Short mmCIF file of C-alpha atoms in Angstrom, two decimals:
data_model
loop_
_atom_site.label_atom_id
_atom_site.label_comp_id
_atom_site.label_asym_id
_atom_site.label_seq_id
_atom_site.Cartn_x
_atom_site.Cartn_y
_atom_site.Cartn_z
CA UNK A 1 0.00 0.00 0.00
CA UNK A 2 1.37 3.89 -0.82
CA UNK A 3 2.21 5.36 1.82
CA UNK A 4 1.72 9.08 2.25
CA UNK A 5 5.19 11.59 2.70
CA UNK A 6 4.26 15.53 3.97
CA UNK A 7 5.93 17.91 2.71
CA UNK A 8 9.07 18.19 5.20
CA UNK A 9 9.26 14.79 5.83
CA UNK A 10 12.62 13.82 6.89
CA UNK A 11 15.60 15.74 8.15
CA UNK A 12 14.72 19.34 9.91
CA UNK A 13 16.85 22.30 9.15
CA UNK A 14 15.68 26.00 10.30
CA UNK A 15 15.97 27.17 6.44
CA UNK A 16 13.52 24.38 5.61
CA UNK A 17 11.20 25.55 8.15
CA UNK A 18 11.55 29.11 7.00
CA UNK A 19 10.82 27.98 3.74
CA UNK A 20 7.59 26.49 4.42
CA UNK A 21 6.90 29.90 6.47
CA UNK A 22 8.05 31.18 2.36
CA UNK A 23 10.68 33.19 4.05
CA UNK A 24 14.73 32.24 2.21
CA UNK A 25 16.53 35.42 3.00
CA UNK A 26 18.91 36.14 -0.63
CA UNK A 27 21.35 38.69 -0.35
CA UNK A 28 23.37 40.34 -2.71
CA UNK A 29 23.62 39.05 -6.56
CA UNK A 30 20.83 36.69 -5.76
CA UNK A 31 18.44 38.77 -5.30
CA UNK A 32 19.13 41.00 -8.71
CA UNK A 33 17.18 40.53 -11.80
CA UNK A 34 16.69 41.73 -15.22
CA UNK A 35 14.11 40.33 -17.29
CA UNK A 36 14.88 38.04 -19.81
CA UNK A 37 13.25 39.95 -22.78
CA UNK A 38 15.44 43.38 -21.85
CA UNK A 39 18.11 41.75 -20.73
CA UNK A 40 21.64 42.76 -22.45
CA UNK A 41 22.96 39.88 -24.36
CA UNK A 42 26.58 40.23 -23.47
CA UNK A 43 25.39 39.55 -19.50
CA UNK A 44 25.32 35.86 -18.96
CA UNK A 45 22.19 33.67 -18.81
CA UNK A 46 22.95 33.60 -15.05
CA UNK A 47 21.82 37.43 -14.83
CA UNK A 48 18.30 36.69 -16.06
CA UNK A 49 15.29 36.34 -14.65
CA UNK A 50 13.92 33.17 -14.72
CA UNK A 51 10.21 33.70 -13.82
CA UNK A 52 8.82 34.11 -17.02
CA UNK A 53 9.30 30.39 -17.43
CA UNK A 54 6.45 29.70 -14.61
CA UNK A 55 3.88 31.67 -16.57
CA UNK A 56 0.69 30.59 -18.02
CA UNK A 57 2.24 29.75 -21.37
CA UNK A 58 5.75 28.35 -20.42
CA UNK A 59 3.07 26.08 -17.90
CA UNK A 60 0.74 24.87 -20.81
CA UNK A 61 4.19 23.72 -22.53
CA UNK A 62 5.51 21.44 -19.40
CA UNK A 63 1.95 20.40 -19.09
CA UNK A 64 2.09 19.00 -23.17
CA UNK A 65 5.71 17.52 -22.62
CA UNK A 66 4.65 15.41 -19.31
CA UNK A 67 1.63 14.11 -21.19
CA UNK A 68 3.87 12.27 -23.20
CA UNK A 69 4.75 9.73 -21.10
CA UNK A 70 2.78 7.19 -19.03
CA UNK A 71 3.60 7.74 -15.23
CA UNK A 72 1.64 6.70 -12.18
CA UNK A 73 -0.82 9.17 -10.40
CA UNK A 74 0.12 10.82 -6.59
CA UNK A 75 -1.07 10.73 -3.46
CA UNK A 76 -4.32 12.57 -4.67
CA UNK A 77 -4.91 10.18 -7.22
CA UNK A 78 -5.10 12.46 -10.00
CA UNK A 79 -4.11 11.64 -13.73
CA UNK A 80 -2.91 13.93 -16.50
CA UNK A 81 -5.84 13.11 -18.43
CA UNK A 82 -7.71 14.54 -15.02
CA UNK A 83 -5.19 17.73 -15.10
CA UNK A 84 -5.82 18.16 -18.71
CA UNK A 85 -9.81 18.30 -18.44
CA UNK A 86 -9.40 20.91 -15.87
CA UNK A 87 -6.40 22.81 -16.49
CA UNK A 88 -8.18 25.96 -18.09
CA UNK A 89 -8.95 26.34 -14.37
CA UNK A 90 -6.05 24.78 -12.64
CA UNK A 91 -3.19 26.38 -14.97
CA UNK A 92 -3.61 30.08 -14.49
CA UNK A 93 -4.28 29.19 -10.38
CA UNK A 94 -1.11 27.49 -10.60
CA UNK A 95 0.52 30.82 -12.23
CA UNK A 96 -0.65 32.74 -9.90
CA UNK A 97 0.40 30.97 -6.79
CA UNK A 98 3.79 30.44 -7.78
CA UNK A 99 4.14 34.54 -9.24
CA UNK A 100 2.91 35.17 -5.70
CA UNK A 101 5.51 32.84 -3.94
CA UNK A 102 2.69 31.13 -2.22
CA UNK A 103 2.52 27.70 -4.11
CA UNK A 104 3.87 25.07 -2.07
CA UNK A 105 4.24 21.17 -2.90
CA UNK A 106 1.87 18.35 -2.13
CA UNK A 107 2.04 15.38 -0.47
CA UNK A 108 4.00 12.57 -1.95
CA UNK A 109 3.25 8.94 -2.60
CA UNK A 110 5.89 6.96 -1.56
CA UNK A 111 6.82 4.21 -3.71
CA UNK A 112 10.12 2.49 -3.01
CA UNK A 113 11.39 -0.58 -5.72
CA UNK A 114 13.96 -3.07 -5.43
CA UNK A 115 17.35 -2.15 -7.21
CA UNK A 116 18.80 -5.13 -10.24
CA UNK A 117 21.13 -5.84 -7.27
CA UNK A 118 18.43 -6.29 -4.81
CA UNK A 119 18.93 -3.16 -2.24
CA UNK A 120 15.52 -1.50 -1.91
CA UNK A 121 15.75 1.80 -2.96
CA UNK A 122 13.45 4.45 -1.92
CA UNK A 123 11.13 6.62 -4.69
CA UNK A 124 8.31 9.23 -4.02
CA UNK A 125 5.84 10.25 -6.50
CA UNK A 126 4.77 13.55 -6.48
CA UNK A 127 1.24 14.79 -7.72
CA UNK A 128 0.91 15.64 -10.90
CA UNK A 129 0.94 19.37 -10.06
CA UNK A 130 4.15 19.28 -8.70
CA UNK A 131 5.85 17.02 -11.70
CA UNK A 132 4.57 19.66 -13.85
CA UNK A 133 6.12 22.27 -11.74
CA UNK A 134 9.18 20.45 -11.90
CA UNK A 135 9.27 20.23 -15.51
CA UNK A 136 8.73 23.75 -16.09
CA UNK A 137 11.35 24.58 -13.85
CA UNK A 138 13.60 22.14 -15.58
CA UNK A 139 13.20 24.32 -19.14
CA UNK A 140 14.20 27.59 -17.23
CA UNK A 141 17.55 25.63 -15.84
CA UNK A 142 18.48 23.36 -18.40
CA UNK A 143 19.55 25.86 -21.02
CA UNK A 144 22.18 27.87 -18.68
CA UNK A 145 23.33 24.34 -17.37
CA UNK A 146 24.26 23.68 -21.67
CA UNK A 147 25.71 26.76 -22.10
CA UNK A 148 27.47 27.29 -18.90
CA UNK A 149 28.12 24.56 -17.24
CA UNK A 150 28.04 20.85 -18.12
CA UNK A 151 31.35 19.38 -20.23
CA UNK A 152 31.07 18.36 -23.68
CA UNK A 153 31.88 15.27 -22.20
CA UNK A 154 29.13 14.89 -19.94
CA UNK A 155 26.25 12.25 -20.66
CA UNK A 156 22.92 11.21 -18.85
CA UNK A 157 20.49 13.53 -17.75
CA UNK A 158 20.73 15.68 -20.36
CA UNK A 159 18.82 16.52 -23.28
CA UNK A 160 20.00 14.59 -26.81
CA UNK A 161 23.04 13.25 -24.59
CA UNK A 162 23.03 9.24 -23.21
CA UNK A 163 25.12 6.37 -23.38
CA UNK A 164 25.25 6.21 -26.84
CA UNK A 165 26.61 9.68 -26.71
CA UNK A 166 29.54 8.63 -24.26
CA UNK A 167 30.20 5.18 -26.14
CA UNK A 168 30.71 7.52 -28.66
CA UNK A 169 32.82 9.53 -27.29
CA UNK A 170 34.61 6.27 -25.46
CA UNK A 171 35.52 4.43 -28.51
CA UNK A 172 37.11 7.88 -29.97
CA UNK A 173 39.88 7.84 -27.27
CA UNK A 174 40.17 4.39 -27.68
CA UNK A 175 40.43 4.27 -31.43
CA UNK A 176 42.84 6.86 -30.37
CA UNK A 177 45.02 3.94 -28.38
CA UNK A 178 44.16 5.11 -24.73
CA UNK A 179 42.64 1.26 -23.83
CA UNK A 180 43.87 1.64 -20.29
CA UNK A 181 40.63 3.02 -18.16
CA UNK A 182 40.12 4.83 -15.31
CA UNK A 183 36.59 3.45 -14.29
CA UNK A 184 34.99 5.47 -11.54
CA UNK A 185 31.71 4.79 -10.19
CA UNK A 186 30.07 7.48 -7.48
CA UNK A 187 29.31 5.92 -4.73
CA UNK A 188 26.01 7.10 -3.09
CA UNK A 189 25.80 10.07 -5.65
CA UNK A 190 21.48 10.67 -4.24
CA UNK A 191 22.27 10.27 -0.58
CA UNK A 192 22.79 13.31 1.68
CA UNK A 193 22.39 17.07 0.92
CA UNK A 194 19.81 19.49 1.91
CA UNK A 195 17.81 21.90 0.27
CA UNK A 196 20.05 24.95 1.40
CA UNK A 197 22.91 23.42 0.05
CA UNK A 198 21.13 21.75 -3.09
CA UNK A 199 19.64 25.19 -3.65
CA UNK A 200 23.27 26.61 -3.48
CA UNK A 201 24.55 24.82 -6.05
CA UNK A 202 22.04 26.72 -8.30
CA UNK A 203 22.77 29.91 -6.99
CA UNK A 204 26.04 29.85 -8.22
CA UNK A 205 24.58 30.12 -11.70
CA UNK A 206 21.33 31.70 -11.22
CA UNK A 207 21.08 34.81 -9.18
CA UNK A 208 16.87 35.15 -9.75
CA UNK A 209 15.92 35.62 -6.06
CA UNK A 210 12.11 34.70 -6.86
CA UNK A 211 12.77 31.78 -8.62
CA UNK A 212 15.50 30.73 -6.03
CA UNK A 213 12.72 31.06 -3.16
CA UNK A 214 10.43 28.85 -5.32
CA UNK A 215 13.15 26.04 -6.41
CA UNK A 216 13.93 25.46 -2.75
CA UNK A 217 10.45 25.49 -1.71
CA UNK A 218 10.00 22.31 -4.11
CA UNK A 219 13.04 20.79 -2.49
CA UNK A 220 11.68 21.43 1.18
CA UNK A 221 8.33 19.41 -0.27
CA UNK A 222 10.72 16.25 -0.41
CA UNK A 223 12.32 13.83 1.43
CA UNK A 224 15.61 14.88 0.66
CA UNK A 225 16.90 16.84 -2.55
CA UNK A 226 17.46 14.01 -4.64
CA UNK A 227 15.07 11.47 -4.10
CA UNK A 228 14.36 9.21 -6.85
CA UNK A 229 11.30 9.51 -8.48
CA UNK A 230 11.12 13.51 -8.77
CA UNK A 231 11.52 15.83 -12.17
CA UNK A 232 14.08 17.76 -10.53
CA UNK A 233 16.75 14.68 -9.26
CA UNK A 234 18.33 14.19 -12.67
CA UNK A 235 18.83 17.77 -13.16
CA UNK A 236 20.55 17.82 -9.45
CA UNK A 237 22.49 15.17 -9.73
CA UNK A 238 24.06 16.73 -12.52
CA UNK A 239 24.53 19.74 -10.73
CA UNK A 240 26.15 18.13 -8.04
CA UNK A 241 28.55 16.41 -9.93
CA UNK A 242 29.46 19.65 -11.96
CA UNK A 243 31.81 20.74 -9.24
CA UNK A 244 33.70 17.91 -9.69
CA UNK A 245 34.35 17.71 -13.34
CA UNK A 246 35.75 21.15 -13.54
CA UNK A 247 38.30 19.72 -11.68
CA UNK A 248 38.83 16.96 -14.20
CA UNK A 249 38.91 18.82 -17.98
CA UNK A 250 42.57 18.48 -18.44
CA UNK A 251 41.99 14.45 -18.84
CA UNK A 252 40.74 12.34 -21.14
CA UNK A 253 37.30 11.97 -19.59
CA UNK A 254 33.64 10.73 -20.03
CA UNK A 255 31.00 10.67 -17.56
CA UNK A 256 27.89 9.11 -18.22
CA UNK A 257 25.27 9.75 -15.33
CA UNK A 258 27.32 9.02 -11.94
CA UNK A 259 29.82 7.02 -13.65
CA UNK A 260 33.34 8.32 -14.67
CA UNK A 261 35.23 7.10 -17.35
CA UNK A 262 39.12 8.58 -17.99
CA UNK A 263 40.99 6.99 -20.68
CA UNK A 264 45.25 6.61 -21.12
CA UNK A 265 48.14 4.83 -22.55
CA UNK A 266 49.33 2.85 -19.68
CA UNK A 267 48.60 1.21 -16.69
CA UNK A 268 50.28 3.89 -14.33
CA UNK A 269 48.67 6.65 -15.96
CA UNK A 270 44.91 5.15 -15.66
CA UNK A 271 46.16 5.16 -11.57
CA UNK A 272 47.09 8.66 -11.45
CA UNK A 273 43.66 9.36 -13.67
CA UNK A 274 41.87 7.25 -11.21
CA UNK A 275 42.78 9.10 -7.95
CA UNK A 276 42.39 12.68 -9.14
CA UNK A 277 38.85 11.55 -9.79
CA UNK A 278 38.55 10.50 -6.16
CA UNK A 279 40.24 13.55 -5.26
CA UNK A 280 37.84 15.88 -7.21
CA UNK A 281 35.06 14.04 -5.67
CA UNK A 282 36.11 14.49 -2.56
CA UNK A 283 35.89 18.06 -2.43
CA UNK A 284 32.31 17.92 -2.79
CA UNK A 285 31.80 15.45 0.08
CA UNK A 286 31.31 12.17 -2.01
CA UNK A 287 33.47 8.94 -2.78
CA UNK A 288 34.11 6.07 -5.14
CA UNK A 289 32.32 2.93 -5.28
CA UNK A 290 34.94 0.24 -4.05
CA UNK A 291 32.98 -2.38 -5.85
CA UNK A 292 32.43 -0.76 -8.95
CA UNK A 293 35.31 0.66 -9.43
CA UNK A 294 38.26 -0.37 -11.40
CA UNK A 295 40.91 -0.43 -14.14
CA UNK A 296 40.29 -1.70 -17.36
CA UNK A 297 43.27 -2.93 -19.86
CA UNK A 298 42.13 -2.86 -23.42
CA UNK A 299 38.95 -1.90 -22.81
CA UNK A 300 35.82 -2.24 -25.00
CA UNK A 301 33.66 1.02 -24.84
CA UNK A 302 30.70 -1.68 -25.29
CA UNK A 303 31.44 -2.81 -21.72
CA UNK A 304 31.70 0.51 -20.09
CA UNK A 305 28.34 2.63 -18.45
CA UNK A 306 26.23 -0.43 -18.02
CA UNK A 307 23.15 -0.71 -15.37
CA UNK A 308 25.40 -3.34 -14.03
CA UNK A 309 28.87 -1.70 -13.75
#
């Protein structure tokens, strides 16, 4: 049976309970915006406001592109064919709460699954609402994460970029004759954070106050920041992981999702290769997978960024 999850549920911090109070003081650069439409185009994306994207119209369009796929109702029991019979009401209420910084999340459905290797792993569903909350404010982040901050040689959670994008990219450098690997799994990479901190890793490329406020009210309506199951955990994880690979452009690197790939000519090199990347993830609190990770002589980009490891 679902179980229900309040918003809040888990961990207590006093910026999460300010939050739900729709208090999340922003000082400085955060809390300057221009709007998008007069913005100057030599300031960078990170300088624009991002509100416009949870308008009316920019809600009708995340409301289209989670209709596409089949997905399970919340707590509320409510379907998108439900939220599309009544969203010429629902919609501009929605717009409206969220312009006025009083929309807050729903409940969630909780809805944990067993993992290929048999560890449960724990999911929430949001209501349909919220997912379509999520997805609109995935379009106003996604396109300053592309042109600011993601590697070319980041895959997974992205848009038009998957494994078949880092096999590509693999078999390149190994065509190339670097067949010693470097292969790095994160261990954990959804565990821990908060929504201050998760929230602060946006802030470092947004500075929108408003939509700042509203992005960590939607991560105060979860479990934790990541939890599987949400429209904004791929998009986080990501962001998380961005700290890291700045760290690691001078190698010959792929990452696909939480799994890091570095590529060289010998067996001493694919050491040093492997250790910076545990370096560079420590720095942001996280470590390798003992049991997934390795080194790899003559590797086959076929066997690399499987389920599996």
């Amino acid at each position: 049976m679902s179980a229900e999850l309040r918003p809040g549920a888990g961990p207590s911090f006093p910026a999460c309970r300010a939050a739900r109070a729709g208090v999340l003081t922003l000082t400085g650069e955060e809390a300057g915006i221009v709007p998008a439409a007069q913005a100057n185009t030599s300031i960078s994306p990170q300088s624009h406001s991002l509100m416009p994207f949870l308008t009316e119209p920019h809600l009708v369009r995340a409301l289209r592109q989670c209709g596409r796929r089949r997905s399970a109702p919340g707590i509320d029991g409510m379907t998108w064919a439900d939220y599309r019979r009544a969203a010429a009401v629902r919609i501009p209420q929605l717009a409206a709460a969220l312009r006025e910084g009083s929309w807050r999340p729903g409940p969630l459905r909780a809805n944990p699954f067993i993992t290929y290797s048999g560890t449960p792993l724990p999911c929430v569903i949001p209501t349909v609402e919220d997912r379509l909350v999520h997805r609109a404010m995935r379009n106003a982040i996604e396109p300053i994460l592309e042109a600011r901050v993601l590697a070319d040689w980041v895959s997974g959670y992205r848009p038009g970029r998957n494994r078949l994008t880092a096999l590509r990219q693999a078999t390149t450098f190994i065509q190339d004759g670097y067949d010693w690997v470097a292969d790095v799994d994160v261990e954990r990479v959804s565990h821990g954070s908060d929504p201050e901190e998760a929230t602060g890793w946006l802030a470092t490329h947004v500075h929108d106050g408003s939509f700042l406020r509203l992005f960590h009210t939607a991560l105060v309506g979860l479990p934790s920041p990541l939890t599987p199951g949400t429209g904004l955990a791929p998009l986080l994880i990501n962001l998380r992981l961005s700290r890291a690979d700045q760290l690691l452009n001078d190698l010959r690197i792929v990452r696909f999702a939480d799994n890091y790939c570095a590529f060289t000519a010998s067996r001493t090199e694919a050491e040093q290769a492997r250790n910076r990347i545990r370096e560079a993830l420590a720095t942001i609190g996280l470590t390798a997978n003992p049991a997934k990770t390795r080194l790899r002589e003559h590797a086959c980009a076929e066997d690399l960024f499987l389920i599996a490891g």
